[in-house]
Short mmCIF file of N, CA and C in Angstrom, two decimals:
data_model
loop_
_atom_site.label_atom_id
_atom_site.label_comp_id
_atom_site.label_asym_id
_atom_site.label_seq_id
_atom_site.Cartn_x
_atom_site.Cartn_y
_atom_site.Cartn_z
N MET A 1 0.84 -1.18 0.00
CA MET A 1 0.00 0.00 0.00
C MET A 1 0.89 1.24 0.00
N LYS A 2 0.51 2.20 -0.79
CA LYS A 2 1.26 3.45 -0.89
C LYS A 2 0.48 4.57 -0.22
N SER A 3 1.20 5.54 0.26
CA SER A 3 0.58 6.69 0.90
C SER A 3 -0.33 7.41 -0.09
N GLY A 4 -1.51 7.80 0.36
CA GLY A 4 -2.42 8.57 -0.47
C GLY A 4 -3.32 7.76 -1.38
N GLN A 5 -3.22 6.43 -1.35
CA GLN A 5 -4.09 5.62 -2.20
C GLN A 5 -5.53 5.69 -1.69
N THR A 6 -6.46 5.69 -2.63
CA THR A 6 -7.87 5.66 -2.26
C THR A 6 -8.31 4.22 -2.02
N LEU A 7 -9.45 4.05 -1.38
CA LEU A 7 -10.00 2.71 -1.17
C LEU A 7 -10.27 2.02 -2.50
N SER A 8 -10.73 2.77 -3.49
CA SER A 8 -10.98 2.19 -4.81
C SER A 8 -9.70 1.68 -5.46
N GLU A 9 -8.63 2.44 -5.33
CA GLU A 9 -7.34 2.00 -5.89
C GLU A 9 -6.84 0.73 -5.21
N ILE A 10 -6.92 0.70 -3.90
CA ILE A 10 -6.48 -0.48 -3.15
C ILE A 10 -7.30 -1.69 -3.57
N THR A 11 -8.61 -1.52 -3.64
CA THR A 11 -9.50 -2.63 -3.99
C THR A 11 -9.23 -3.14 -5.40
N SER A 12 -9.17 -2.24 -6.37
CA SER A 12 -9.00 -2.68 -7.76
C SER A 12 -7.65 -3.35 -7.98
N LYS A 13 -6.59 -2.80 -7.41
CA LYS A 13 -5.27 -3.42 -7.55
C LYS A 13 -5.23 -4.77 -6.85
N SER A 14 -5.84 -4.85 -5.69
CA SER A 14 -5.86 -6.11 -4.95
C SER A 14 -6.61 -7.20 -5.71
N ILE A 15 -7.77 -6.85 -6.26
CA ILE A 15 -8.55 -7.83 -7.03
C ILE A 15 -7.73 -8.35 -8.21
N THR A 16 -7.11 -7.44 -8.94
CA THR A 16 -6.32 -7.83 -10.12
C THR A 16 -5.16 -8.75 -9.74
N GLN A 17 -4.44 -8.40 -8.68
CA GLN A 17 -3.28 -9.20 -8.29
C GLN A 17 -3.69 -10.53 -7.66
N LEU A 18 -4.74 -10.51 -6.85
CA LEU A 18 -5.20 -11.76 -6.24
C LEU A 18 -5.79 -12.71 -7.28
N GLU A 19 -6.44 -12.16 -8.29
CA GLU A 19 -6.98 -13.00 -9.35
C GLU A 19 -5.86 -13.76 -10.06
N GLN A 20 -4.73 -13.11 -10.28
CA GLN A 20 -3.59 -13.78 -10.91
C GLN A 20 -3.12 -14.97 -10.07
N VAL A 21 -3.07 -14.78 -8.76
CA VAL A 21 -2.66 -15.87 -7.86
C VAL A 21 -3.67 -17.00 -7.90
N ILE A 22 -4.95 -16.67 -7.86
CA ILE A 22 -6.01 -17.68 -7.89
C ILE A 22 -5.94 -18.49 -9.18
N GLN A 23 -5.75 -17.82 -10.29
CA GLN A 23 -5.68 -18.52 -11.57
C GLN A 23 -4.44 -19.39 -11.68
N LEU A 24 -3.34 -18.97 -11.08
CA LEU A 24 -2.10 -19.74 -11.10
C LEU A 24 -2.17 -20.95 -10.17
N GLU A 25 -2.65 -20.74 -8.95
CA GLU A 25 -2.65 -21.78 -7.92
C GLU A 25 -3.85 -22.71 -7.99
N LYS A 26 -4.96 -22.25 -8.54
CA LYS A 26 -6.19 -23.03 -8.64
C LYS A 26 -6.60 -23.67 -7.30
N PRO A 27 -6.82 -22.84 -6.28
CA PRO A 27 -7.15 -23.38 -4.96
C PRO A 27 -8.55 -24.00 -4.93
N ASP A 28 -8.74 -24.94 -4.00
CA ASP A 28 -10.06 -25.52 -3.77
C ASP A 28 -10.96 -24.54 -3.03
N MET A 29 -10.34 -23.66 -2.24
CA MET A 29 -11.07 -22.65 -1.47
C MET A 29 -10.11 -21.50 -1.18
N VAL A 30 -10.66 -20.31 -1.10
CA VAL A 30 -9.89 -19.14 -0.67
C VAL A 30 -10.40 -18.74 0.70
N LEU A 31 -9.49 -18.65 1.67
CA LEU A 31 -9.85 -18.16 3.00
C LEU A 31 -9.49 -16.69 3.09
N VAL A 32 -10.43 -15.90 3.54
CA VAL A 32 -10.18 -14.48 3.79
C VAL A 32 -10.42 -14.23 5.27
N HIS A 33 -9.71 -13.27 5.83
CA HIS A 33 -9.77 -13.04 7.27
C HIS A 33 -10.12 -11.58 7.55
N GLY A 34 -11.06 -11.39 8.43
CA GLY A 34 -11.34 -10.07 8.94
C GLY A 34 -12.27 -9.22 8.10
N ASP A 35 -11.96 -7.90 8.06
CA ASP A 35 -12.88 -6.94 7.45
C ASP A 35 -12.17 -5.82 6.69
N THR A 36 -10.98 -6.12 6.18
CA THR A 36 -10.21 -5.10 5.47
C THR A 36 -10.62 -5.03 4.00
N MET A 37 -10.09 -4.04 3.31
CA MET A 37 -10.35 -3.93 1.87
C MET A 37 -9.78 -5.15 1.14
N THR A 38 -8.63 -5.65 1.58
CA THR A 38 -8.05 -6.83 0.93
C THR A 38 -8.86 -8.08 1.23
N THR A 39 -9.53 -8.13 2.36
CA THR A 39 -10.45 -9.24 2.65
C THR A 39 -11.57 -9.25 1.61
N PHE A 40 -12.17 -8.09 1.41
CA PHE A 40 -13.24 -7.97 0.42
C PHE A 40 -12.72 -8.28 -0.99
N ALA A 41 -11.55 -7.73 -1.34
CA ALA A 41 -10.97 -7.96 -2.67
C ALA A 41 -10.68 -9.44 -2.89
N GLY A 42 -10.16 -10.12 -1.88
CA GLY A 42 -9.89 -11.55 -2.00
C GLY A 42 -11.16 -12.35 -2.19
N GLY A 43 -12.20 -11.98 -1.46
CA GLY A 43 -13.48 -12.66 -1.63
C GLY A 43 -14.07 -12.43 -3.01
N LEU A 44 -13.98 -11.22 -3.49
CA LEU A 44 -14.53 -10.90 -4.81
C LEU A 44 -13.74 -11.58 -5.92
N ALA A 45 -12.41 -11.59 -5.80
CA ALA A 45 -11.58 -12.27 -6.80
C ALA A 45 -11.89 -13.76 -6.83
N ALA A 46 -12.07 -14.36 -5.67
CA ALA A 46 -12.43 -15.78 -5.62
C ALA A 46 -13.80 -16.01 -6.24
N PHE A 47 -14.76 -15.18 -5.91
CA PHE A 47 -16.10 -15.30 -6.47
C PHE A 47 -16.08 -15.19 -7.99
N TYR A 48 -15.36 -14.21 -8.51
CA TYR A 48 -15.26 -14.03 -9.97
C TYR A 48 -14.65 -15.24 -10.66
N ASN A 49 -13.86 -16.02 -9.92
CA ASN A 49 -13.22 -17.21 -10.48
C ASN A 49 -13.93 -18.49 -10.05
N GLN A 50 -15.11 -18.35 -9.46
CA GLN A 50 -15.95 -19.47 -9.03
C GLN A 50 -15.22 -20.41 -8.08
N VAL A 51 -14.46 -19.82 -7.16
CA VAL A 51 -13.77 -20.58 -6.12
C VAL A 51 -14.50 -20.33 -4.81
N PRO A 52 -14.85 -21.39 -4.06
CA PRO A 52 -15.53 -21.20 -2.78
C PRO A 52 -14.70 -20.33 -1.83
N ILE A 53 -15.40 -19.62 -0.96
CA ILE A 53 -14.78 -18.67 -0.04
C ILE A 53 -15.10 -19.06 1.39
N GLY A 54 -14.07 -19.05 2.23
CA GLY A 54 -14.24 -19.20 3.67
C GLY A 54 -13.89 -17.88 4.34
N HIS A 55 -14.76 -17.40 5.20
CA HIS A 55 -14.53 -16.11 5.87
C HIS A 55 -14.22 -16.37 7.34
N VAL A 56 -12.97 -16.12 7.71
CA VAL A 56 -12.54 -16.26 9.10
C VAL A 56 -12.86 -14.96 9.83
N GLU A 57 -13.45 -15.07 11.00
CA GLU A 57 -13.90 -13.94 11.81
C GLU A 57 -15.22 -13.40 11.28
N ALA A 58 -16.05 -14.29 10.81
CA ALA A 58 -17.36 -13.93 10.25
C ALA A 58 -18.35 -13.61 11.37
N GLY A 59 -19.36 -12.85 11.01
CA GLY A 59 -20.49 -12.65 11.91
C GLY A 59 -20.47 -11.38 12.74
N LEU A 60 -19.35 -10.68 12.81
CA LEU A 60 -19.32 -9.43 13.57
C LEU A 60 -20.14 -8.39 12.82
N ARG A 61 -20.97 -7.63 13.53
CA ARG A 61 -21.80 -6.61 12.88
C ARG A 61 -22.01 -5.42 13.82
N SER A 62 -21.97 -4.22 13.25
CA SER A 62 -22.37 -3.02 13.99
C SER A 62 -23.74 -2.55 13.52
N TYR A 63 -24.16 -3.01 12.33
CA TYR A 63 -25.42 -2.63 11.69
C TYR A 63 -25.49 -1.15 11.35
N ASP A 64 -24.33 -0.51 11.26
CA ASP A 64 -24.22 0.88 10.79
C ASP A 64 -23.15 0.88 9.70
N LYS A 65 -23.55 1.01 8.44
CA LYS A 65 -22.61 0.84 7.34
C LYS A 65 -21.48 1.87 7.34
N TYR A 66 -21.61 2.92 8.12
CA TYR A 66 -20.56 3.93 8.19
C TYR A 66 -19.73 3.85 9.46
N SER A 67 -20.00 2.88 10.30
CA SER A 67 -19.23 2.76 11.54
C SER A 67 -19.06 1.30 11.93
N PRO A 68 -17.87 0.78 11.92
CA PRO A 68 -16.66 1.43 11.43
C PRO A 68 -16.63 1.43 9.90
N PHE A 69 -16.07 2.49 9.34
CA PHE A 69 -16.00 2.65 7.89
C PHE A 69 -14.60 2.36 7.40
N PRO A 70 -14.42 1.57 6.39
CA PRO A 70 -15.37 0.82 5.57
C PRO A 70 -15.55 -0.62 6.03
N GLU A 71 -15.02 -0.94 7.21
CA GLU A 71 -14.98 -2.33 7.66
C GLU A 71 -16.35 -2.99 7.75
N GLU A 72 -17.35 -2.28 8.22
CA GLU A 72 -18.68 -2.89 8.37
C GLU A 72 -19.23 -3.37 7.03
N VAL A 73 -19.10 -2.55 6.00
CA VAL A 73 -19.59 -2.96 4.67
C VAL A 73 -18.74 -4.10 4.12
N ASN A 74 -17.44 -4.05 4.34
CA ASN A 74 -16.58 -5.16 3.91
C ASN A 74 -17.05 -6.47 4.51
N ARG A 75 -17.37 -6.47 5.81
CA ARG A 75 -17.86 -7.68 6.48
C ARG A 75 -19.16 -8.16 5.86
N GLN A 76 -20.08 -7.24 5.61
CA GLN A 76 -21.38 -7.63 5.05
C GLN A 76 -21.24 -8.19 3.64
N LEU A 77 -20.42 -7.55 2.82
CA LEU A 77 -20.25 -8.02 1.44
C LEU A 77 -19.56 -9.38 1.39
N VAL A 78 -18.53 -9.56 2.19
CA VAL A 78 -17.86 -10.87 2.23
C VAL A 78 -18.82 -11.92 2.77
N GLY A 79 -19.66 -11.53 3.72
CA GLY A 79 -20.65 -12.47 4.24
C GLY A 79 -21.60 -12.98 3.17
N VAL A 80 -21.96 -12.13 2.24
CA VAL A 80 -22.83 -12.54 1.13
C VAL A 80 -22.09 -13.50 0.20
N LEU A 81 -20.82 -13.25 -0.05
CA LEU A 81 -20.04 -14.06 -0.99
C LEU A 81 -19.57 -15.39 -0.40
N ALA A 82 -19.36 -15.44 0.91
CA ALA A 82 -18.72 -16.60 1.54
C ALA A 82 -19.62 -17.84 1.52
N ASP A 83 -18.96 -18.98 1.34
CA ASP A 83 -19.61 -20.28 1.39
C ASP A 83 -19.47 -20.91 2.77
N LEU A 84 -18.42 -20.51 3.49
CA LEU A 84 -18.13 -21.04 4.81
C LEU A 84 -17.87 -19.85 5.73
N HIS A 85 -18.58 -19.79 6.85
CA HIS A 85 -18.46 -18.68 7.80
C HIS A 85 -17.85 -19.22 9.08
N LEU A 86 -16.65 -18.77 9.40
CA LEU A 86 -15.93 -19.24 10.58
C LEU A 86 -15.93 -18.15 11.64
N HIS A 87 -16.69 -18.38 12.69
CA HIS A 87 -16.83 -17.42 13.78
C HIS A 87 -15.85 -17.82 14.87
N LEU A 88 -14.93 -16.93 15.22
CA LEU A 88 -13.86 -17.28 16.14
C LEU A 88 -14.35 -17.69 17.52
N LEU A 89 -15.35 -17.02 18.06
CA LEU A 89 -15.82 -17.37 19.40
C LEU A 89 -16.39 -18.79 19.43
N LYS A 90 -17.14 -19.16 18.41
CA LYS A 90 -17.68 -20.52 18.36
C LYS A 90 -16.55 -21.53 18.22
N MET A 91 -15.52 -21.20 17.45
CA MET A 91 -14.39 -22.10 17.28
C MET A 91 -13.64 -22.26 18.60
N LEU A 92 -13.48 -21.17 19.35
CA LEU A 92 -12.78 -21.23 20.63
C LEU A 92 -13.53 -22.09 21.63
N HIS A 93 -14.85 -21.99 21.65
CA HIS A 93 -15.65 -22.81 22.57
C HIS A 93 -15.47 -24.29 22.28
N ARG A 94 -15.32 -24.65 21.03
CA ARG A 94 -15.12 -26.06 20.67
C ARG A 94 -13.76 -26.56 21.10
N ILE A 95 -12.76 -25.69 21.06
CA ILE A 95 -11.39 -26.08 21.41
C ILE A 95 -11.23 -26.19 22.92
N CYS A 96 -11.80 -25.23 23.65
CA CYS A 96 -11.58 -25.15 25.10
C CYS A 96 -12.43 -26.09 25.89
#
């Protein structure tokens, strides 16, 4: 990431570069973590290549699309795209 980049620039560059990796590696699933712009870009690149998506740290919601910005919308959009939703608290309860 470079200083002064917009969210659109980060997203579009990330999608383009991640798509190249997906096409080269041909994964069975792409795991994305959290709620960053690259999380969303990874999910979208996987979706565009018809690769299933697993979202680690799924389910967190503020229900205000501007708070935190842009993380809340990133979480919601990845939630729509994801085939597997991994909620950390539920996973911890199973381990402990």
